[in-house]
Structure formats: structure tokens, C-alpha cells
Amino acid sequence: MADELLINITPMECRVALIENGTVNELFVERTAKRGLVGNIYNGKIVRVLPGMQAAFVDIGQSRTAFLHLNDMVWARTQTVPNIFDLLHPGQVLPVQVMKDMLGSKGARLSTDLSIPSRYLVLMPYGNHTGVSQRIEDEEERVRLRNLIDELQVKHQLPGSLIVRTAADGMTEQEINQDMAYLAKLWEYIQRKQKTVEAMGLIFEELPLPQRVIRDLANENTSKIYVDSREIFQKLQEFILEFVPTMQERLFHYPGEKPLFELYNVEGDIQKALQTRVDLKSGGYLMIDQTEAMTTIDINTGSYVGGRSLEDTVFKTNLEATHVVARQLRLRNLGGIIIIDFIDMQETEHREEVMKLLEKMLERDHAKTKITQVSELGLVEMTRKRTRESLEHLLCESCPTCQGRGYVRTAETVCYEIFREILRYARAYESQRAYTVVAHPAVIDRLLTSEAAAVADLEHFIDRIIKFQVENLYTQEQYDIILN
């Protein structure tokens, strides 16, 4: 079954779903009021240089200063590693490109090694070598493309280096030439804009999401591209005609009454992607726990007992889990350090087969992934390149009750905290005759029932009356003690 791209447009946001073999595998969301910054090029102003970290904070006009590390800067690699002060100083203005969006409390990550993509190529004006995507496996085609790029680069007088993207596989010289001509014009525009922009400001803005996904994701496997907005459909027609003419016959406007995402059950998949538990068809399940430091994925057999033996059951569950893990990484856009806890397998052959299948499934991922090692405890340690916020961080916020911890103190614990606080007040304020405890209904209920004897003992001990008042708007951990 061929791939499909679904583009859902509303005045507030644009959402794109990539359907592979009838399943939603990737989701992109771009809010109108909060567009991503990745790919944008700015004139940035150095605010502060951090010699201990070999990095600097850069003002690019956003709410938080961005971060620029020495390793992401252009300098002669033949020389010894310079000190950051040799390259940067406060007040300095230089062109920078956003590599990673602002994530959580962190500002955007920057680079001075600019990267400008087109349909088939990526121009790196400060690079020094031509590269070909590893996903183009045919060696003869790799050589053809490399020679063609070297020849056309001289013709268009493009500086630096070019990376050949996967989409260039099998493309004609004319198509590659048109793509490079576009890059030459774009680079000329960026250089001109850099000189006219004031001390700080936007030089080049990455394409809007609909055009971007067609440039980056549409390929020979894409059978249909549906857009539910007539206005965006017309804009995409113009974009495709100029940059991706092979997709002209595959772009369709969807005018149906039933929402496009509901038609393909994308809405249901989004809701499931925000849950911690992911069920396997066999009866097993995954538990996905995303934190700021890392993401952990725990695999369990659950109710599945279909194997001939325990080892067979575990092996089949782990094999099924590799497919689901690879899909969930893409769908949820999980990045950074990822730890996968497969169920323990006794047979070495089974462990090797599960790892091979996981690596094979990860080959389909557009983001760069790397399995670093399998630890002594059998945990698979891997990384996935993170350039934008995960689906959870994009669509959700920390729970105001638990502050993102995933738990709250019990009513019993809060009661005992209240007792200790009252004792402290009794010692500090001798003139008070009574106390009023204002708390969540569950806490007050426990104070009046299970803890009633303890309350009576406390009243006798401090020789003061304790009153209670329910406040429905309080969380279970909140309380106040009013001195009367």
C-alpha cells in the first residue's frame, strides 16, 4: 500500500499526517501563533560568552536567548581547537541558523554552519565536501549523482559543499540542474538580505509546514496528497508546479463534510499517542515514560500466553514490540536519549534477531537514530535526533495538581503535615484561641473520620479548638491554617 499525506488546515493551526501502509506514522503540528524556528537564519547578537562551556548566549529576537556551542561553529578544523573568546565577543553580530527549537526551559540551539535545503539538495556554503544520502544504496547511482553535482556546482558558482538528498535518486540532470539554480538564487538572496538587516533580525524564514512536508516527505511512494483548504491547495499547486512537478497529479483538494483526520482515524491515533500505555495486538503492552532527561520504554507480555514456552512468548512479544516502538518514536516525535527495556530473553539467537529487526524498523525513520549499546542489564540504549518538540510537549502541559510528577501526596500524608504545622503554630503564637484548617474535601473528610481521635488528642495537647473548612478549588496537597 502506497503512502499518503493528509494536510488539515484551520485558522489556528496546520496539521500534517503521514500515512504509511494505512497507518499514521508521523504527525506534524504548526500553530499559527507559534511557528517553529528550525531552519530560520538570523543576524544574532552575542549577549554573553561562556568560556567554561566553550559556548555563548545569542539574542535572535525571541523570548529566550539562544545557545551557540563551539562545535556548531565554522572554523578551520586543521588548526587546534580555538578558545571561544578567539571567535566571539559580547555585542558581536553574526549570521546563525536555528538547529533545534526552544524545548522546555531551554532556548533554541544555533549553528553558524548554515544549511539550506531544496527538494533534491542541501547547500552548506561553508562546507568542504560533497555527500550523498546513505539511503541511496546503489553504488552506480551514487557515483553518477556525485559527478553530476560536482559539474553543476561549478556551473552555478555555488560555494561550499552540497549534500544529495534521498529524493534525488533517479532524477535527471535537468531536474537536478533546476534545483541547483533555485539554491543559487536563494543563496544570493540570503547574502543580500544579511547586509540589509539591522544588527538583529530574520534573514531567511523556512517554508510553511504544508510546503515543507511536500519538499521533504513526498516521494515516488506517495500516491496521494489531500488538502482540506481550497486556499492552501492553490498555493501548493503553484509550489509543486515550480519545485516538484512529479507530484502535480497526486495533489487533491478534499471538500468532504467529514473531517479529513476523522476519515483516516488520525484523531484517535493522536489521543492514543498521548497515553502512557500502548497495547500490542497479541495482548502485551508498552509503557512509555517521557521525562526531560530521557524517555524509557518498558515492554510487558501482559495477557499474551500464546507461545509454546515462556521463552517463545517473550520472543514473539519482543518482535511485535519492535514495530510498535519504531512507530511510536516517530508518531510521538521522541528524541534525545531513549532506553528500551525488552523482556529478558535467554537465547542469544533471539536477542540478536530482535536487535536486527529493531535496527531495520528504525531505518524508515526520517530522524537520525543510533543504537549505542545493550547494557549489562539488557537495556537497549539509543538516541534519536531531536529538532522540534515532542507531540506530548506540543499538545499538553504539566498537570497543575501534581506539577508534572505524575503523583500527589495522599490525604493521610497531608493530614499529618497539617498536624505538624498546627504544633509549630501553637509554639510560636501562644495568644491564639483556635485554628481553622482550610483544605481539599478528601483531606477534611479524613480529618473528621479516620483522624478524628488524633485531632481530639491534638486539641487537648495544645489546649485550643481546631475547626475545619472545605475548599473545593484546592488540590489535595493544598491547605491553609487560619489563626483565630
Coordinates of C-alpha atoms in Angstrom, one line a residue:
M1 CA 0.0 0.0 0.0
A2 CA 1.3 3.4 -1.0
D3 CA 1.9 6.4 1.3
E4 CA -0.5 9.3 1.7
L5 CA -0.1 12.8 3.1
L6 CA -3.0 14.4 4.8
I7 CA -2.9 18.2 5.3
N8 CA -5.5 19.6 7.7
I9 CA -5.8 23.4 7.8
T10 CA -7.6 25.7 10.3
P11 CA -7.1 29.4 11.0
M12 CA -5.3 28.4 14.3
E13 CA -3.0 25.6 13.1
C14 CA -1.8 23.3 10.4
R15 CA -1.6 19.6 10.9
V16 CA 0.0 17.0 8.6
A17 CA -0.2 13.2 9.0
L18 CA 2.0 10.8 7.1
I19 CA 0.1 7.6 6.4
E20 CA 2.2 4.5 5.6
N21 CA 0.5 1.2 4.7
G22 CA -2.7 2.6 6.1
T23 CA -1.2 3.6 9.5
V24 CA -0.4 7.0 10.9
N25 CA 3.3 7.0 11.4
E26 CA 4.3 10.7 11.7
L27 CA 2.4 13.8 12.7
F28 CA 3.4 17.5 12.3
V29 CA 1.7 20.4 14.0
E30 CA 2.4 24.0 13.4
R31 CA 0.4 26.6 15.4
T32 CA -0.3 29.9 13.6
A33 CA 0.7 31.9 16.6
K34 CA 3.8 29.8 17.4
R35 CA 5.6 28.7 14.3
G36 CA 8.7 26.6 14.7
L37 CA 12.1 28.3 14.2
V38 CA 14.2 25.3 12.8
G39 CA 15.9 26.3 9.6
N40 CA 15.4 30.1 10.1
I41 CA 18.5 32.2 9.6
Y42 CA 19.0 35.3 11.8
N43 CA 21.5 38.0 12.4
G44 CA 22.2 37.2 16.0
K45 CA 23.8 39.4 18.6
I46 CA 26.2 37.8 21.2
V47 CA 24.9 38.6 24.7
R48 CA 27.3 36.6 26.8
V49 CA 30.3 34.3 26.2
L50 CA 30.8 31.3 28.5
P51 CA 34.5 30.2 28.3
G52 CA 33.9 27.3 30.8
M53 CA 31.4 25.8 28.4
Q54 CA 33.0 27.0 25.2
A55 CA 29.6 28.5 24.2
A56 CA 27.7 31.7 24.0
F57 CA 24.2 33.0 24.5
V58 CA 22.8 34.8 21.4
D59 CA 19.9 37.2 21.1
I60 CA 17.9 36.4 17.9
G61 CA 14.8 38.4 18.9
Q62 CA 12.9 35.6 20.7
S63 CA 11.6 35.4 24.2
R64 CA 14.7 33.4 25.3
T65 CA 18.3 33.8 24.3
A66 CA 19.6 31.0 22.1
F67 CA 22.6 28.8 22.7
L68 CA 25.6 28.5 20.4
H69 CA 28.4 26.0 21.1
L70 CA 31.9 26.0 19.7
N71 CA 31.3 22.6 18.0
D72 CA 28.4 24.2 16.0
M73 CA 30.6 27.0 14.7
V74 CA 32.6 27.3 11.5
W75 CA 36.4 27.5 12.0
A76 CA 39.4 26.0 10.3
R77 CA 39.4 22.4 11.5
T78 CA 43.0 21.9 10.7
Q79 CA 44.0 24.2 13.5
T80 CA 44.0 23.4 17.2
V81 CA 40.6 23.9 18.9
P82 CA 40.4 27.7 19.5
N83 CA 39.1 29.3 22.6
I84 CA 35.6 30.6 22.3
F85 CA 36.9 34.2 23.0
D86 CA 39.0 33.9 19.9
L87 CA 35.9 33.7 17.8
L88 CA 33.2 35.6 19.7
H89 CA 32.8 38.6 21.9
P90 CA 29.8 40.3 23.5
G91 CA 28.0 42.7 21.1
Q92 CA 29.2 40.9 18.0
V93 CA 26.7 40.3 15.3
L94 CA 26.9 37.2 13.0
P95 CA 24.5 35.0 10.9
V96 CA 23.2 32.0 12.7
Q97 CA 20.7 29.2 11.9
V98 CA 18.3 27.5 14.3
M99 CA 19.1 23.8 14.6
K100 CA 16.7 23.0 17.4
D101 CA 13.5 24.8 18.6
M102 CA 13.1 26.1 22.1
L103 CA 12.4 23.0 24.2
G104 CA 11.0 23.3 27.7
S105 CA 13.1 25.8 29.6
K106 CA 16.0 25.7 27.0
G107 CA 16.5 28.3 24.3
A108 CA 16.9 27.5 20.7
R109 CA 20.2 25.7 19.6
L110 CA 22.1 27.6 16.9
S111 CA 24.8 26.9 14.4
T112 CA 27.0 29.2 12.2
D113 CA 27.4 26.3 9.7
L114 CA 24.4 27.2 7.5
S115 CA 22.4 24.5 5.9
I116 CA 19.9 25.5 3.1
P117 CA 17.7 22.7 1.7
S118 CA 15.9 22.4 -1.6
R119 CA 14.0 19.4 -3.0
Y120 CA 17.0 17.3 -4.0
L121 CA 20.0 19.0 -2.4
V122 CA 21.2 20.7 0.7
L123 CA 23.6 23.6 0.3
M124 CA 26.2 24.0 3.0
P125 CA 28.0 27.2 1.9
Y126 CA 30.9 26.8 4.5
G127 CA 31.3 23.0 3.9
N128 CA 34.2 21.3 2.1
H129 CA 32.9 18.0 0.7
T130 CA 30.0 16.6 -1.4
G131 CA 27.9 13.9 0.2
V132 CA 25.2 11.5 -0.9
S133 CA 22.4 10.3 1.3
Q134 CA 23.1 6.8 2.7
R135 CA 19.6 5.7 1.8
I136 CA 20.7 5.8 -1.9
E137 CA 22.2 2.4 -1.8
D138 CA 23.0 1.7 -5.5
E139 CA 26.7 2.5 -5.9
E140 CA 26.5 3.3 -9.6
E141 CA 23.7 5.9 -8.9
R142 CA 25.8 7.4 -6.0
V143 CA 28.8 7.9 -8.4
R144 CA 26.5 9.4 -11.1
L145 CA 25.0 11.9 -8.7
R146 CA 28.3 12.8 -7.1
N147 CA 29.9 13.5 -10.5
L148 CA 26.8 15.4 -11.7
I149 CA 26.8 17.6 -8.6
D150 CA 30.5 18.5 -8.9
E151 CA 29.9 19.5 -12.5
L152 CA 26.8 21.6 -11.9
Q153 CA 28.2 23.3 -8.7
V154 CA 31.0 24.8 -10.9
K155 CA 28.4 25.9 -13.4
H156 CA 26.2 27.7 -10.8
Q157 CA 29.2 29.0 -8.9
L158 CA 27.9 27.8 -5.6
P159 CA 30.3 27.9 -2.6
G160 CA 30.9 25.2 0.0
S161 CA 29.5 21.8 -0.4
L162 CA 26.3 20.0 -1.4
I163 CA 24.5 17.1 0.1
V164 CA 22.4 14.9 -2.2
R165 CA 19.1 14.1 -0.6
T166 CA 17.3 10.7 -1.0
A167 CA 14.7 12.3 -3.2
A168 CA 17.4 12.8 -5.9
D169 CA 17.6 9.1 -6.5
G170 CA 17.0 8.5 -10.3
M171 CA 16.4 12.2 -11.1
T172 CA 17.5 13.6 -14.4
E173 CA 20.3 16.1 -15.0
Q174 CA 17.7 18.7 -15.9
E175 CA 15.8 18.2 -12.7
I176 CA 18.9 18.4 -10.5
N177 CA 20.1 21.5 -12.5
Q178 CA 16.8 23.3 -11.9
D179 CA 17.0 22.5 -8.2
M180 CA 20.6 23.9 -8.0
A181 CA 19.6 27.0 -9.9
Y182 CA 16.9 27.6 -7.2
L183 CA 19.6 27.2 -4.5
A184 CA 21.9 29.6 -6.2
K185 CA 19.2 32.3 -6.3
L186 CA 18.3 31.6 -2.7
W187 CA 21.9 31.9 -1.5
E188 CA 22.3 35.1 -3.4
Y189 CA 19.1 36.4 -1.7
I190 CA 20.3 35.4 1.8
Q191 CA 23.7 37.1 1.3
R192 CA 21.9 40.3 0.1
K193 CA 19.4 40.2 3.0
Q194 CA 22.2 39.7 5.5
K195 CA 23.7 43.0 4.6
T196 CA 20.4 45.0 4.7
V197 CA 19.1 43.6 8.0
E198 CA 19.9 45.7 11.1
A199 CA 22.0 44.5 14.0
M200 CA 19.5 41.8 14.8
G201 CA 16.7 40.2 12.8
L202 CA 15.4 37.5 10.5
I203 CA 17.3 36.9 7.3
F204 CA 15.6 33.8 5.9
E205 CA 12.5 32.0 7.1
E206 CA 11.9 28.3 6.5
L207 CA 8.9 27.3 4.3
P208 CA 5.4 26.9 6.0
L209 CA 4.6 23.4 7.1
P210 CA 2.5 22.3 4.0
Q211 CA 5.2 23.2 1.5
R212 CA 7.9 21.9 3.8
V213 CA 6.4 18.4 4.1
I214 CA 5.9 18.2 0.3
R215 CA 9.5 19.2 -0.2
D216 CA 10.9 16.8 2.4
L217 CA 8.5 13.8 2.5
A218 CA 6.7 13.5 -0.8
N219 CA 8.4 10.9 -3.0
E220 CA 7.8 8.1 -5.5
N221 CA 6.0 6.1 -2.8
T222 CA 3.5 9.0 -2.2
S223 CA 0.3 8.1 -4.0
K224 CA -2.0 11.0 -2.8
I225 CA -1.7 14.3 -1.0
Y226 CA -5.0 15.6 0.4
V227 CA -5.6 19.2 1.5
D228 CA -8.8 20.3 3.1
S229 CA -8.3 24.0 2.4
R230 CA -9.0 25.5 -1.1
E231 CA -6.6 28.4 -0.5
I232 CA -3.7 26.2 0.7
F233 CA -4.5 23.7 -2.2
Q234 CA -4.0 26.5 -4.7
K235 CA -0.7 27.6 -3.1
L236 CA 0.5 24.1 -3.1
Q237 CA -0.4 23.7 -6.7
E238 CA 1.9 26.7 -7.5
F239 CA 4.7 25.3 -5.3
I240 CA 4.5 21.8 -6.8
L241 CA 4.5 23.1 -10.3
E242 CA 7.7 25.0 -9.7
F243 CA 9.6 22.6 -7.4
V244 CA 8.1 19.1 -7.5
P245 CA 6.2 18.7 -10.9
T246 CA 6.1 14.9 -10.5
M247 CA 3.6 15.4 -7.6
Q248 CA 1.2 17.5 -9.7
E249 CA -1.2 14.7 -10.4
R250 CA -1.1 13.4 -6.8
L251 CA -2.4 16.6 -5.1
F252 CA -6.1 16.7 -4.3
H253 CA -8.4 19.1 -2.6
Y254 CA -10.6 17.3 0.0
P255 CA -14.1 19.0 0.2
G256 CA -15.8 16.3 2.2
E257 CA -18.2 17.0 5.1
K258 CA -16.5 14.5 7.4
P259 CA -13.2 16.0 8.7
L260 CA -10.2 14.6 6.9
F261 CA -8.4 13.4 10.0
E262 CA -11.5 11.7 11.3
L263 CA -11.9 9.9 7.9
Y264 CA -8.5 8.3 8.4
N265 CA -8.9 7.9 12.2
V266 CA -5.9 10.3 12.8
E267 CA -7.7 12.0 15.7
G268 CA -8.0 8.6 17.5
D269 CA -4.3 7.9 17.0
I270 CA -3.4 11.3 18.4
Q271 CA -5.3 10.6 21.6
K272 CA -3.6 7.2 21.9
A273 CA -0.2 8.8 21.3
L274 CA -0.7 11.0 24.4
Q275 CA -1.3 8.0 26.7
T276 CA 1.5 6.2 28.6
R277 CA 0.3 2.7 27.8
V278 CA 0.3 1.3 24.2
D279 CA -1.4 -2.1 23.7
L280 CA 0.0 -4.7 21.4
K281 CA -2.3 -6.9 19.3
S282 CA -1.0 -10.0 21.0
G283 CA -2.1 -8.8 24.4
G284 CA 1.2 -7.5 25.5
Y285 CA 1.8 -3.7 26.0
L286 CA 4.4 -0.9 26.2
M287 CA 4.7 1.7 28.9
I288 CA 6.3 4.9 27.6
D289 CA 7.5 7.4 30.1
Q290 CA 8.9 10.7 28.8
T291 CA 10.9 13.0 31.0
E292 CA 13.2 15.9 30.4
A293 CA 16.3 13.8 30.8
M294 CA 15.3 10.7 28.7
T295 CA 12.5 8.5 27.5
T296 CA 12.0 5.0 28.8
I297 CA 10.0 2.3 27.1
D298 CA 9.1 -0.9 29.1
I299 CA 7.8 -3.9 27.3
N300 CA 5.5 -6.5 29.0
T301 CA 3.8 -9.7 27.9
G302 CA 0.5 -8.7 29.6
S303 CA -2.2 -11.2 28.9
Y304 CA -0.3 -12.9 26.0
V305 CA 0.4 -16.6 26.6
G306 CA 0.3 -17.8 23.0
G307 CA 3.8 -19.1 22.8
R308 CA 4.9 -22.8 23.0
S309 CA 7.0 -21.9 26.0
L310 CA 7.8 -18.8 28.2
E311 CA 10.9 -18.1 26.0
D312 CA 8.7 -18.3 22.9
T313 CA 6.1 -16.0 24.4
V314 CA 8.7 -13.4 25.4
F315 CA 10.4 -13.6 22.0
K316 CA 7.2 -13.1 20.0
T317 CA 6.2 -10.2 22.3
N318 CA 9.6 -8.5 21.8
L319 CA 9.4 -9.0 18.0
E320 CA 6.0 -7.4 17.9
A321 CA 7.2 -4.6 20.2
T322 CA 10.0 -3.5 17.8
H323 CA 7.4 -2.5 15.2
V324 CA 5.4 -0.5 17.7
V325 CA 8.4 1.1 19.3
A326 CA 9.7 2.3 16.0
R327 CA 6.3 3.7 15.1
Q328 CA 5.7 5.4 18.5
L329 CA 9.1 7.1 18.3
R330 CA 8.1 8.7 15.0
L331 CA 4.5 9.4 15.9
R332 CA 5.3 11.0 19.3
N333 CA 8.5 12.6 17.9
L334 CA 10.5 11.3 20.9
G335 CA 14.1 12.5 20.9
G336 CA 17.3 12.6 22.9
I337 CA 18.3 9.5 25.0
I338 CA 15.9 6.6 24.8
I339 CA 16.1 3.4 26.9
I340 CA 14.2 0.3 25.8
D341 CA 13.6 -2.4 28.3
F342 CA 12.8 -5.5 26.3
I343 CA 11.6 -8.6 28.2
D344 CA 14.6 -10.8 29.1
M345 CA 15.4 -13.5 26.6
Q346 CA 17.6 -16.4 27.4
E347 CA 18.6 -17.4 23.9
T348 CA 21.3 -15.4 22.3
E349 CA 19.8 -16.0 18.8
H350 CA 16.5 -14.5 19.9
R351 CA 18.2 -11.4 21.3
E352 CA 20.2 -10.9 18.1
E353 CA 17.1 -11.3 15.9
V354 CA 15.1 -8.7 18.0
M355 CA 18.0 -6.2 17.7
K356 CA 18.3 -6.7 13.9
L357 CA 14.5 -6.2 13.5
L358 CA 14.7 -3.0 15.6
E359 CA 17.5 -1.6 13.5
K360 CA 15.6 -2.5 10.3
M361 CA 12.4 -0.7 11.6
L362 CA 14.4 2.4 12.6
E363 CA 15.8 2.6 9.0
R364 CA 12.4 4.1 8.0
D365 CA 12.7 7.0 10.4
H366 CA 13.4 10.4 8.9
A367 CA 15.2 11.5 12.0
K368 CA 18.7 10.2 12.6
T369 CA 18.8 7.3 15.1
K370 CA 21.7 5.5 16.7
I371 CA 21.7 2.4 18.9
T372 CA 24.7 2.9 21.2
Q373 CA 24.8 -0.4 23.1
V374 CA 22.9 -3.0 25.0
S375 CA 23.7 -2.7 28.7
E376 CA 24.6 -5.5 31.1
L377 CA 21.0 -5.4 32.3
G378 CA 19.7 -6.0 28.8
L379 CA 18.6 -2.4 28.3
V380 CA 18.8 -1.1 24.7
E381 CA 20.3 2.4 24.8
M382 CA 19.7 4.6 21.7
T383 CA 19.5 8.2 20.7
R384 CA 17.1 9.9 18.2
K385 CA 17.9 13.4 16.9
R386 CA 15.5 16.0 18.4
T387 CA 14.9 19.2 16.4
R388 CA 11.3 20.0 17.5
E389 CA 9.1 19.5 20.5
S390 CA 7.6 16.1 21.1
L391 CA 3.8 15.6 20.5
E392 CA 3.2 15.5 24.2
H393 CA 5.1 18.7 24.9
L394 CA 3.4 20.4 21.9
L395 CA -0.2 19.4 22.8
C396 CA 0.0 19.1 26.6
E397 CA 1.2 21.0 29.7
S398 CA 2.2 19.9 33.2
C399 CA -0.7 18.9 35.4
P400 CA -1.4 21.8 37.8
T401 CA -2.2 19.4 40.6
C402 CA 0.9 17.2 40.6
Q403 CA 3.2 19.7 38.7
G404 CA 4.2 17.0 36.2
R405 CA 5.4 14.5 38.8
G406 CA 2.6 12.0 38.0
Y407 CA 1.6 11.6 41.6
V408 CA 0.2 13.6 44.6
R409 CA 0.7 13.2 48.3
T410 CA -2.1 11.1 49.9
A411 CA -4.8 12.7 52.1
E412 CA -3.2 10.8 55.1
T413 CA 0.2 12.4 54.4
V414 CA -1.4 15.9 54.1
C415 CA -3.2 15.4 57.4
Y416 CA 0.0 14.6 59.2
E417 CA 1.6 17.7 57.6
I418 CA -1.3 19.8 59.0
F419 CA -0.8 18.3 62.5
R420 CA 2.9 19.3 62.5
E421 CA 2.1 22.8 61.2
I422 CA -0.5 23.3 63.9
L423 CA 2.0 22.2 66.6
R424 CA 4.5 24.7 65.2
Y425 CA 1.9 27.5 65.2
A426 CA 0.9 26.6 68.8
R427 CA 4.5 27.0 70.0
A428 CA 5.0 30.3 68.0
Y429 CA 1.7 32.0 68.7
E430 CA 0.5 31.4 72.3
S431 CA -2.3 34.0 72.3
Q432 CA -4.4 32.3 69.6
R433 CA -7.5 30.5 70.8
A434 CA -8.5 28.5 67.8
Y435 CA -7.3 27.3 64.3
T436 CA -9.3 26.9 61.1
V437 CA -7.9 24.3 58.7
V438 CA -8.9 25.0 55.0
A439 CA -8.3 22.1 52.7
H440 CA -9.4 19.8 49.9
P441 CA -12.6 17.8 50.6
A442 CA -10.7 14.4 50.8
V443 CA -8.4 15.8 53.5
I444 CA -11.2 17.4 55.6
D445 CA -13.1 14.1 55.3
R446 CA -10.2 12.1 56.6
L447 CA -9.6 14.6 59.5
L448 CA -13.2 14.2 60.6
T449 CA -13.3 10.4 60.3
S450 CA -10.1 8.3 60.4
E451 CA -8.1 11.0 62.1
A452 CA -10.8 12.3 64.5
A453 CA -9.2 10.7 67.6
A454 CA -5.8 12.2 66.6
V455 CA -7.5 15.7 66.2
A456 CA -9.0 15.4 69.7
D457 CA -5.7 14.4 71.2
L458 CA -4.0 17.4 69.4
E459 CA -6.7 19.8 70.7
H460 CA -6.2 18.5 74.3
F461 CA -2.4 18.8 73.9
I462 CA -2.3 22.4 72.6
D463 CA -5.4 23.4 74.6
R464 CA -7.0 25.1 71.5
I465 CA -10.0 24.4 69.3
I466 CA -9.4 23.2 65.7
K467 CA -12.1 23.9 63.1
F468 CA -12.4 22.7 59.5
Q469 CA -13.5 24.3 56.3
V470 CA -13.8 22.6 52.9
E471 CA -12.4 24.4 49.8
N472 CA -13.3 22.6 46.6
L473 CA -10.9 24.6 44.5
Y474 CA -7.9 23.4 46.4
T475 CA -5.8 20.5 45.2
Q476 CA -5.3 17.6 47.5
E477 CA -1.9 18.9 48.6
Q478 CA -3.1 22.5 49.3
Y479 CA -4.2 23.7 52.7
D480 CA -4.2 26.8 54.8
I481 CA -4.3 27.2 58.6
I482 CA -6.0 30.4 59.8
L483 CA -5.3 31.7 63.2
N484 CA -8.5 32.9 65.1

